[in-house]
Amino acid sequence: MSFLTTMQQRYTTKKYTPLKKITSEDKEALKEILRLAPSSINSQPWKFTFVSDSDTKKKLSEVSWLNTSKVIDSDTVIVFSRINNLELFEQQIEAELPEGAVNYFKEFIKPQTDAEIKAWFEKQVYLALGIFLSACAEMGIDSTPMEGIEPDNYDKILSEKDYKTIVAVAIGYRDEDDRNQPCKKPKSRRDLDKVVKTV
């Protein structure tokens, strides 16, 4: 199957079956794929938390607005977080990145406000999110990106202090009755010439 076909068939899953589980091998592959995700200057200002524990998922479901059933019925929820501790981030890049990358951060990013720096971090997290959703589709795993969650409460439940929840993704396998499948509800996208310009 080509990647184009994979993208044509991929959709945001609305209803999961709790009966079919993702193999541990596939989960480990997804973890490695996230580790390899690209980021500006290889900054990697992120953390990805895989939540399969049913009790923790239940707690998260209660602070996930309209996504309650997706969190509960999916196999795993991955919480995408950006680093929230700027001092810790600087320590990280100074220990792990080449001098040129560190200097870029100090010259172009660090002079900005804390809010702007954290917004830059979030852009990197969304790069990883796109890679992750594509990987799931390629592997035949269904997914639901969820911004409709309460990030502060996610952080409390996960006892997270140095990182801030940005978005979560439920993964698993669709229920046969899911009405959002492309075979039941065709994809709706704007026309190509409205979103792509050729010069």
mmCIF file of C-alpha atoms in Angstrom:
data_model
loop_
_atom_site.group_PDB
_atom_site.id
_atom_site.type_symbol
_atom_site.label_atom_id
_atom_site.label_comp_id
_atom_site.label_asym_id
_atom_site.label_seq_id
_atom_site.Cartn_x
_atom_site.Cartn_y
_atom_site.Cartn_z
ATOM 1 C CA MET A 1 0.000 0.000 0.000
ATOM 2 C CA SER A 2 1.367 3.426 -0.906
ATOM 3 C CA PHE A 3 1.652 6.218 1.657
ATOM 4 C CA LEU A 4 -0.912 8.200 -0.345
ATOM 5 C CA THR A 5 -3.406 5.343 -0.011
ATOM 6 C CA THR A 6 -2.629 5.120 3.709
ATOM 7 C CA MET A 7 -3.447 8.814 4.133
ATOM 8 C CA GLN A 8 -6.621 8.454 2.096
ATOM 9 C CA GLN A 9 -7.775 5.676 4.422
ATOM 10 C CA ARG A 10 -6.606 7.255 7.694
ATOM 11 C CA TYR A 11 -9.259 9.004 9.781
ATOM 12 C CA THR A 12 -9.891 10.240 13.307
ATOM 13 C CA THR A 13 -11.390 7.293 15.127
ATOM 14 C CA LYS A 14 -14.482 8.075 17.179
ATOM 15 C CA LYS A 15 -15.287 4.616 18.551
ATOM 16 C CA TYR A 16 -12.811 1.946 19.661
ATOM 17 C CA THR A 17 -13.184 -1.702 20.451
ATOM 18 C CA PRO A 18 -11.582 -2.547 23.801
ATOM 19 C CA LEU A 19 -11.320 -6.178 22.699
ATOM 20 C CA LYS A 20 -8.392 -5.898 20.277
ATOM 21 C CA LYS A 21 -5.000 -4.947 21.731
ATOM 22 C CA ILE A 22 -1.882 -3.419 20.212
ATOM 23 C CA THR A 23 1.114 -5.730 20.426
ATOM 24 C CA SER A 24 3.997 -4.794 22.710
ATOM 25 C CA GLU A 25 6.272 -4.882 19.640
ATOM 26 C CA ASP A 26 4.178 -2.225 17.894
ATOM 27 C CA LYS A 27 4.139 -0.050 21.003
ATOM 28 C CA GLU A 28 7.902 -0.258 21.268
ATOM 29 C CA ALA A 29 8.184 0.657 17.580
ATOM 30 C CA LEU A 30 5.973 3.710 18.127
ATOM 31 C CA LYS A 31 8.137 4.790 21.063
ATOM 32 C CA GLU A 32 11.238 4.572 18.883
ATOM 33 C CA ILE A 33 9.502 6.471 16.078
ATOM 34 C CA LEU A 34 8.732 9.292 18.501
ATOM 35 C CA ARG A 35 12.325 9.271 19.713
ATOM 36 C CA LEU A 36 13.441 9.743 16.105
ATOM 37 C CA ALA A 37 10.993 12.578 15.352
ATOM 38 C CA PRO A 38 12.521 15.782 13.934
ATOM 39 C CA SER A 39 12.740 19.076 15.815
ATOM 40 C CA SER A 40 14.366 22.448 15.173
ATOM 41 C CA ILE A 41 18.117 22.293 16.019
ATOM 42 C CA ASN A 42 17.356 18.775 17.297
ATOM 43 C CA SER A 43 16.018 20.504 20.431
ATOM 44 C CA GLN A 44 13.670 17.655 21.447
ATOM 45 C CA PRO A 45 11.826 19.761 24.083
ATOM 46 C CA TRP A 46 9.318 17.023 24.765
ATOM 47 C CA LYS A 47 8.144 13.986 26.652
ATOM 48 C CA PHE A 48 5.757 11.259 25.457
ATOM 49 C CA THR A 49 3.871 9.347 28.146
ATOM 50 C CA PHE A 50 2.258 6.037 27.161
ATOM 51 C CA VAL A 51 -0.723 5.286 29.400
ATOM 52 C CA SER A 52 -2.209 1.786 29.222
ATOM 53 C CA ASP A 53 -3.082 1.339 32.901
ATOM 54 C CA SER A 54 -6.881 1.185 33.144
ATOM 55 C CA ASP A 55 -7.106 3.114 36.422
ATOM 56 C CA THR A 56 -4.979 5.975 35.094
ATOM 57 C CA LYS A 57 -6.920 6.011 31.831
ATOM 58 C CA LYS A 58 -10.166 6.264 33.789
ATOM 59 C CA LYS A 59 -8.830 9.293 35.681
ATOM 60 C CA LEU A 60 -7.712 10.904 32.430
ATOM 61 C CA SER A 61 -11.063 10.165 30.821
ATOM 62 C CA GLU A 62 -12.813 12.236 33.479
ATOM 63 C CA VAL A 63 -10.856 15.337 32.411
ATOM 64 C CA SER A 64 -11.101 14.729 28.672
ATOM 65 C CA TRP A 65 -14.387 16.484 27.889
ATOM 66 C CA LEU A 66 -16.096 14.767 24.929
ATOM 67 C CA ASN A 67 -13.257 12.261 24.571
ATOM 68 C CA THR A 68 -14.160 10.180 27.635
ATOM 69 C CA SER A 69 -15.095 6.973 25.793
ATOM 70 C CA LYS A 70 -12.110 7.197 23.454
ATOM 71 C CA VAL A 71 -9.710 7.369 26.392
ATOM 72 C CA ILE A 72 -11.363 4.439 28.169
ATOM 73 C CA ASP A 73 -11.925 2.140 25.182
ATOM 74 C CA SER A 74 -8.664 2.755 23.331
ATOM 75 C CA ASP A 75 -5.703 0.500 23.994
ATOM 76 C CA THR A 76 -3.327 3.293 25.005
ATOM 77 C CA VAL A 77 -3.300 7.066 25.391
ATOM 78 C CA ILE A 78 -0.106 8.901 24.547
ATOM 79 C CA VAL A 79 0.311 12.276 26.233
ATOM 80 C CA PHE A 80 2.439 14.726 24.262
ATOM 81 C CA SER A 81 4.112 17.267 26.547
ATOM 82 C CA ARG A 82 6.536 20.116 26.056
ATOM 83 C CA ILE A 83 9.219 21.038 28.546
ATOM 84 C CA ASN A 84 8.018 23.739 30.910
ATOM 85 C CA ASN A 85 11.237 24.332 32.837
ATOM 86 C CA LEU A 86 13.461 26.649 30.795
ATOM 87 C CA GLU A 87 16.481 26.157 33.029
ATOM 88 C CA LEU A 88 16.198 22.396 32.660
ATOM 89 C CA PHE A 89 15.930 22.772 28.888
ATOM 90 C CA GLU A 90 19.125 24.830 28.711
ATOM 91 C CA GLN A 91 20.941 22.236 30.807
ATOM 92 C CA GLN A 92 19.666 19.543 28.424
ATOM 93 C CA ILE A 93 20.814 21.185 25.211
ATOM 94 C CA GLU A 94 24.171 22.252 26.632
ATOM 95 C CA ALA A 95 24.835 18.638 27.651
ATOM 96 C CA GLU A 96 23.546 16.994 24.473
ATOM 97 C CA LEU A 97 23.706 19.343 21.474
ATOM 98 C CA PRO A 98 26.642 20.719 19.463
ATOM 99 C CA GLU A 99 27.813 24.268 20.146
ATOM 100 C CA GLY A 100 26.211 25.645 16.970
ATOM 101 C CA ALA A 101 22.747 24.468 17.995
ATOM 102 C CA VAL A 102 23.149 25.843 21.512
ATOM 103 C CA ASN A 103 24.326 29.184 20.127
ATOM 104 C CA TYR A 104 21.330 29.334 17.783
ATOM 105 C CA PHE A 105 18.998 28.890 20.722
ATOM 106 C CA LYS A 106 20.782 31.518 22.792
ATOM 107 C CA GLU A 107 20.885 34.060 19.956
ATOM 108 C CA PHE A 108 17.484 33.645 18.319
ATOM 109 C CA ILE A 109 15.134 31.900 20.772
ATOM 110 C CA LYS A 110 16.248 32.755 24.298
ATOM 111 C CA PRO A 111 15.824 36.565 23.917
ATOM 112 C CA GLN A 112 12.089 36.032 23.349
ATOM 113 C CA THR A 113 9.510 36.032 26.139
ATOM 114 C CA ASP A 114 8.898 32.843 28.123
ATOM 115 C CA ALA A 115 5.532 32.476 26.380
ATOM 116 C CA GLU A 116 7.146 32.750 22.941
ATOM 117 C CA ILE A 117 9.854 30.244 23.842
ATOM 118 C CA LYS A 118 7.261 27.762 25.068
ATOM 119 C CA ALA A 119 5.221 28.315 21.892
ATOM 120 C CA TRP A 120 8.374 27.382 19.940
ATOM 121 C CA PHE A 121 8.623 24.223 22.039
ATOM 122 C CA GLU A 122 5.019 23.390 21.183
ATOM 123 C CA LYS A 123 5.743 23.659 17.456
ATOM 124 C CA GLN A 124 8.326 20.925 17.881
ATOM 125 C CA VAL A 125 5.823 18.725 19.734
ATOM 126 C CA TYR A 126 3.372 19.083 16.846
ATOM 127 C CA LEU A 127 6.064 17.946 14.409
ATOM 128 C CA ALA A 128 6.305 14.746 16.461
ATOM 129 C CA LEU A 129 2.513 14.477 16.530
ATOM 130 C CA GLY A 130 2.335 14.491 12.722
ATOM 131 C CA ILE A 131 5.013 11.813 12.483
ATOM 132 C CA PHE A 132 3.201 9.721 15.092
ATOM 133 C CA LEU A 133 -0.221 9.889 13.418
ATOM 134 C CA SER A 134 1.339 8.951 10.077
ATOM 135 C CA ALA A 135 3.229 6.053 11.653
ATOM 136 C CA CYS A 136 0.062 4.721 13.269
ATOM 137 C CA ALA A 137 -1.736 4.814 9.923
ATOM 138 C CA GLU A 138 1.156 3.046 8.201
ATOM 139 C CA MET A 139 1.076 0.331 10.892
ATOM 140 C CA GLY A 140 -2.699 -0.157 10.660
ATOM 141 C CA ILE A 141 -3.296 1.321 14.109
ATOM 142 C CA ASP A 142 -6.222 3.684 14.542
ATOM 143 C CA SER A 143 -5.737 7.005 16.310
ATOM 144 C CA THR A 144 -7.532 10.048 17.690
ATOM 145 C CA PRO A 145 -5.599 13.269 18.343
ATOM 146 C CA MET A 146 -7.277 15.080 21.249
ATOM 147 C CA GLU A 147 -6.872 18.738 22.131
ATOM 148 C CA GLY A 148 -10.199 18.519 23.962
ATOM 149 C CA ILE A 149 -8.602 17.665 27.286
ATOM 150 C CA GLU A 150 -7.730 19.508 30.511
ATOM 151 C CA PRO A 151 -3.914 19.812 30.385
ATOM 152 C CA ASP A 152 -3.471 20.977 33.987
ATOM 153 C CA ASN A 153 -5.433 18.008 35.291
ATOM 154 C CA TYR A 154 -3.541 15.622 33.012
ATOM 155 C CA ASP A 155 -0.328 16.925 34.565
ATOM 156 C CA LYS A 156 -1.687 16.408 38.075
ATOM 157 C CA ILE A 157 -2.794 12.853 37.336
ATOM 158 C CA LEU A 158 0.574 12.012 35.786
ATOM 159 C CA SER A 159 2.492 13.840 38.571
ATOM 160 C CA GLU A 160 4.263 15.940 35.958
ATOM 161 C CA LYS A 161 6.061 19.105 37.077
ATOM 162 C CA ASP A 162 8.727 19.967 34.519
ATOM 163 C CA TYR A 163 6.619 19.251 31.427
ATOM 164 C CA LYS A 164 3.252 20.601 30.233
ATOM 165 C CA THR A 165 0.601 18.519 28.476
ATOM 166 C CA ILE A 166 -0.184 19.875 24.999
ATOM 167 C CA VAL A 167 -2.225 17.172 23.268
ATOM 168 C CA ALA A 168 -3.066 13.502 23.744
ATOM 169 C CA VAL A 169 -3.608 10.707 21.244
ATOM 170 C CA ALA A 170 -5.776 7.655 21.808
ATOM 171 C CA ILE A 171 -4.654 4.611 19.814
ATOM 172 C CA GLY A 172 -6.137 1.183 19.288
ATOM 173 C CA TYR A 173 -8.484 -0.433 16.813
ATOM 174 C CA ARG A 174 -11.785 0.894 15.539
ATOM 175 C CA ASP A 175 -15.148 -0.537 16.450
ATOM 176 C CA GLU A 176 -16.852 -1.907 13.325
ATOM 177 C CA ASP A 177 -19.771 0.427 14.015
ATOM 178 C CA ASP A 178 -17.631 3.585 14.042
ATOM 179 C CA ARG A 179 -19.564 5.946 11.776
ATOM 180 C CA ASN A 180 -16.544 8.152 11.108
ATOM 181 C CA GLN A 181 -14.794 5.538 8.947
ATOM 182 C CA PRO A 182 -14.147 6.759 5.377
ATOM 183 C CA CYS A 183 -16.247 3.879 4.038
ATOM 184 C CA LYS A 184 -19.232 5.242 5.986
ATOM 185 C CA LYS A 185 -18.419 8.964 6.008
ATOM 186 C CA PRO A 186 -16.218 10.094 3.094
ATOM 187 C CA LYS A 187 -13.271 12.334 3.965
ATOM 188 C CA SER A 188 -13.987 16.050 3.712
ATOM 189 C CA ARG A 189 -11.035 18.152 2.561
ATOM 190 C CA ARG A 190 -10.750 21.409 0.642
ATOM 191 C CA ASP A 191 -9.935 21.185 -3.063
ATOM 192 C CA LEU A 192 -6.263 20.747 -3.929
ATOM 193 C CA ASP A 193 -5.993 24.053 -5.816
ATOM 194 C CA LYS A 194 -7.261 25.883 -2.729
ATOM 195 C CA VAL A 195 -4.530 24.602 -0.427
ATOM 196 C CA VAL A 196 -1.562 23.961 -2.731
ATOM 197 C CA LYS A 197 0.106 26.615 -4.885
ATOM 198 C CA THR A 198 2.552 25.818 -7.644
ATOM 199 C CA VAL A 199 4.929 28.555 -8.787
#
